[in-house]
PDB file of C-alpha atoms in Angstrom:
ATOM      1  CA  UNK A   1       0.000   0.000   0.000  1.00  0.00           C
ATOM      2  CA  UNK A   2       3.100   2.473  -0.120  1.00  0.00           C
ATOM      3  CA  UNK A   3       2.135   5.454  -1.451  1.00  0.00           C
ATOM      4  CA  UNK A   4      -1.681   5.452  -1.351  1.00  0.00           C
ATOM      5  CA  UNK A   5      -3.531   8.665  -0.181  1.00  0.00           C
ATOM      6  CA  UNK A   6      -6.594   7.440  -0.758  1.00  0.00           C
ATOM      7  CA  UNK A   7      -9.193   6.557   2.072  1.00  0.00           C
ATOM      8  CA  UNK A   8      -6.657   8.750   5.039  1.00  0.00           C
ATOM      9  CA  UNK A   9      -7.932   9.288   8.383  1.00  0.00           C
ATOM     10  CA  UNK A  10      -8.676  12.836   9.226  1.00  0.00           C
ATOM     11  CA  UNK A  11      -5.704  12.326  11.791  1.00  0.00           C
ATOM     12  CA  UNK A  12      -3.660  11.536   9.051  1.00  0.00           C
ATOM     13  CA  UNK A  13      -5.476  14.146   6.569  1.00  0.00           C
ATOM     14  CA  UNK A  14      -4.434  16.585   9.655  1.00  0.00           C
ATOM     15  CA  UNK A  15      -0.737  16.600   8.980  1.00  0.00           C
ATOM     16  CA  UNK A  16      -1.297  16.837   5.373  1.00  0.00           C
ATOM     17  CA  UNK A  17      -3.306  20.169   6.105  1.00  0.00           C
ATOM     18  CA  UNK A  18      -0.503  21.453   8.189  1.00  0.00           C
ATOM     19  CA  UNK A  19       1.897  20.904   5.294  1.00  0.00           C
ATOM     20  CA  UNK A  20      -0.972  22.672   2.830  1.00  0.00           C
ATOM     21  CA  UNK A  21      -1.045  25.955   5.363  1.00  0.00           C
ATOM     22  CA  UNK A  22       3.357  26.007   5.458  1.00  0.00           C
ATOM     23  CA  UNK A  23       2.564  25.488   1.717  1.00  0.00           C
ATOM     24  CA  UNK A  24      -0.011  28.783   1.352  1.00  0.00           C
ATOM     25  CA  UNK A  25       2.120  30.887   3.541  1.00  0.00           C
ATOM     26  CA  UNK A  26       5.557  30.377   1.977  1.00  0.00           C
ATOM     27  CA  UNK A  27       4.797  29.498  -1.621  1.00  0.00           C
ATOM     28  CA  UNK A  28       7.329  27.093  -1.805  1.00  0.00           C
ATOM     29  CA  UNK A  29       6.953  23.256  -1.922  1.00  0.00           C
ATOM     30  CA  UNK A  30       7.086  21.934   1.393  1.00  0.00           C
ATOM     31  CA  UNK A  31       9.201  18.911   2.374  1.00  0.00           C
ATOM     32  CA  UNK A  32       9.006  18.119   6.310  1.00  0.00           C
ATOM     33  CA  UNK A  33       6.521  19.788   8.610  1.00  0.00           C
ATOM     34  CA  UNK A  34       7.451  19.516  13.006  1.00  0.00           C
ATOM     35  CA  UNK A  35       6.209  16.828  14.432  1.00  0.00           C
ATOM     36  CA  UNK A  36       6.927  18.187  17.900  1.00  0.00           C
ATOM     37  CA  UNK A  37       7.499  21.872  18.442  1.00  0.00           C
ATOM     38  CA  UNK A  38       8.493  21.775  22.259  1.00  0.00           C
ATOM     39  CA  UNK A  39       5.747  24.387  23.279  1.00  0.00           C
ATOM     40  CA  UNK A  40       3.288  21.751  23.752  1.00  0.00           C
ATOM     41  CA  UNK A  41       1.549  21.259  19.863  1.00  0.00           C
ATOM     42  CA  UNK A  42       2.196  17.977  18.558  1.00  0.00           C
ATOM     43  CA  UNK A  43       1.313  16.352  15.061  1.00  0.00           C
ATOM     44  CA  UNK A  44      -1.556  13.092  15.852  1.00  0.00           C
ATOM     45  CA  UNK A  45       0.560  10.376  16.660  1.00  0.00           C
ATOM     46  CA  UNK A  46      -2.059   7.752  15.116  1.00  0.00           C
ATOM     47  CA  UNK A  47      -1.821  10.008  11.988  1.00  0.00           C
ATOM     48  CA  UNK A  48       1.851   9.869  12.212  1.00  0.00           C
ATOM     49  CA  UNK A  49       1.376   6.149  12.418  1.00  0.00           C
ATOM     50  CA  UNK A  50      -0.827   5.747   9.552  1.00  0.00           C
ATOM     51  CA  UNK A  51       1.025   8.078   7.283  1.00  0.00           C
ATOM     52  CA  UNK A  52       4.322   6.227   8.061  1.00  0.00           C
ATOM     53  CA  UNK A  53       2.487   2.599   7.109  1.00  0.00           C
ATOM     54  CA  UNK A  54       1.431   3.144   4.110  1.00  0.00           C
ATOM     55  CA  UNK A  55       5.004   4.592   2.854  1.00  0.00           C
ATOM     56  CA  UNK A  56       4.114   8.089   2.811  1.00  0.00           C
ATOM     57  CA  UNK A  57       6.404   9.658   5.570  1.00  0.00           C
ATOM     58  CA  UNK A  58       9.224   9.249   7.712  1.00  0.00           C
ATOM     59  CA  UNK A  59       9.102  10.689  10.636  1.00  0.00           C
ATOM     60  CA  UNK A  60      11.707  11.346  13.553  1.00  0.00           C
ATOM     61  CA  UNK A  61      11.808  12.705  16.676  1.00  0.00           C
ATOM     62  CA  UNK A  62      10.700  16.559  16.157  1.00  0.00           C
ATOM     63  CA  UNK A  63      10.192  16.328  11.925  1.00  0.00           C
ATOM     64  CA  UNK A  64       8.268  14.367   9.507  1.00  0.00           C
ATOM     65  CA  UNK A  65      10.057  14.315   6.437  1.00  0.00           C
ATOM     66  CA  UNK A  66       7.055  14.235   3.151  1.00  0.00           C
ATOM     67  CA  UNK A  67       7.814  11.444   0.301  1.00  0.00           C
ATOM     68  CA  UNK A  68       6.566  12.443  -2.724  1.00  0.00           C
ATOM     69  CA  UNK A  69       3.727  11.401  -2.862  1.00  0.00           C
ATOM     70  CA  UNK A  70       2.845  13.294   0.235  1.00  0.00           C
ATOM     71  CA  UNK A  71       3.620  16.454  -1.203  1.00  0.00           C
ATOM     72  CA  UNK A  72       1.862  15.335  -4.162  1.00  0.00           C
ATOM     73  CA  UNK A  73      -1.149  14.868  -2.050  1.00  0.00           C
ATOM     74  CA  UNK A  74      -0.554  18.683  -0.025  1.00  0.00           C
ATOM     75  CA  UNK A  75      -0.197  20.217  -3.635  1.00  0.00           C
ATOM     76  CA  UNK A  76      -3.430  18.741  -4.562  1.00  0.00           C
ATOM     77  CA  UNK A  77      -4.803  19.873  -1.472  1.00  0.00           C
ATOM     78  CA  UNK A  78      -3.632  23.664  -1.715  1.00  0.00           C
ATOM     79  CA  UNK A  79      -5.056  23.455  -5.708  1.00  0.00           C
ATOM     80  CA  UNK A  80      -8.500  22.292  -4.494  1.00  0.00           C
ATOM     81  CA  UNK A  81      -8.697  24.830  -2.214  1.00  0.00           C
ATOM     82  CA  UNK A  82      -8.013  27.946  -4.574  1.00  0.00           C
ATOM     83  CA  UNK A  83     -10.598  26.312  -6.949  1.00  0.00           C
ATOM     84  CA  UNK A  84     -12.776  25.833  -4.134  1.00  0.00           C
ATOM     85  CA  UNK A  85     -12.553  30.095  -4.084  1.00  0.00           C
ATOM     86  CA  UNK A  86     -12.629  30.457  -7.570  1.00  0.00           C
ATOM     87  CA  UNK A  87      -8.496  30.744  -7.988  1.00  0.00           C
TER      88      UNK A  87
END
C-alpha cells in the first residue's frame, strides 16, 4: 500500500493540512513539517502512524520528512482549495 492517499484518516489528513497551510504561507513546496514543536503542539501520533504505514512519511523525533507522494497529495490539497474560491 506504499504510497496510497486514498481513504486517510482525518488524523492523518491533519498533517497533510498542516503541510498545505506552510505550503499557502511560503509558496514554496514543502518537504518536512514539526512533528513536535516543544511548546506543547504535537502532530496526531495515530496520523503519524498511519502516514508512516502506508510509505508516505518518515518521521523522527521533532520532523516528519514528506515522500513524494505526500507532497503530491498537499499540492493537490492547496489546488483544491483555490478552486474551491474560484483561484
Amino acid at each position: 500500500m506504499a504510497d496510497d492517499v486514498n481513504g486517510l484518516s482525518d488524523k492523518a489528513l491533519s498533517i497533510f493540512a498542516f503541510a498545505a497551510y506552510h505550503r499557502l504561507v511560503s509558496g514554496e513546496r514543502v518537504t518536512s513539517v514539526i512533528r513536535k514543536d516543544g511548546a506543547g503542539h504535537e502532530a496526531d501520533p495515530q496520523g503519524v502512524m498511519e502516514l508512516e504505514e502506508r510509505g508516505l512519511v518518515t518521521a523522527g523525533e521533532t520532523d516528519i520528512e514528506l515522500g513524494e507522494a505526500a507532497q503530491q497529495a498537499v499540492e493537490t490539497m492547496v489546488a483544491a482549495l483555490r478552486r474551491e474560491v474560484g483561484r
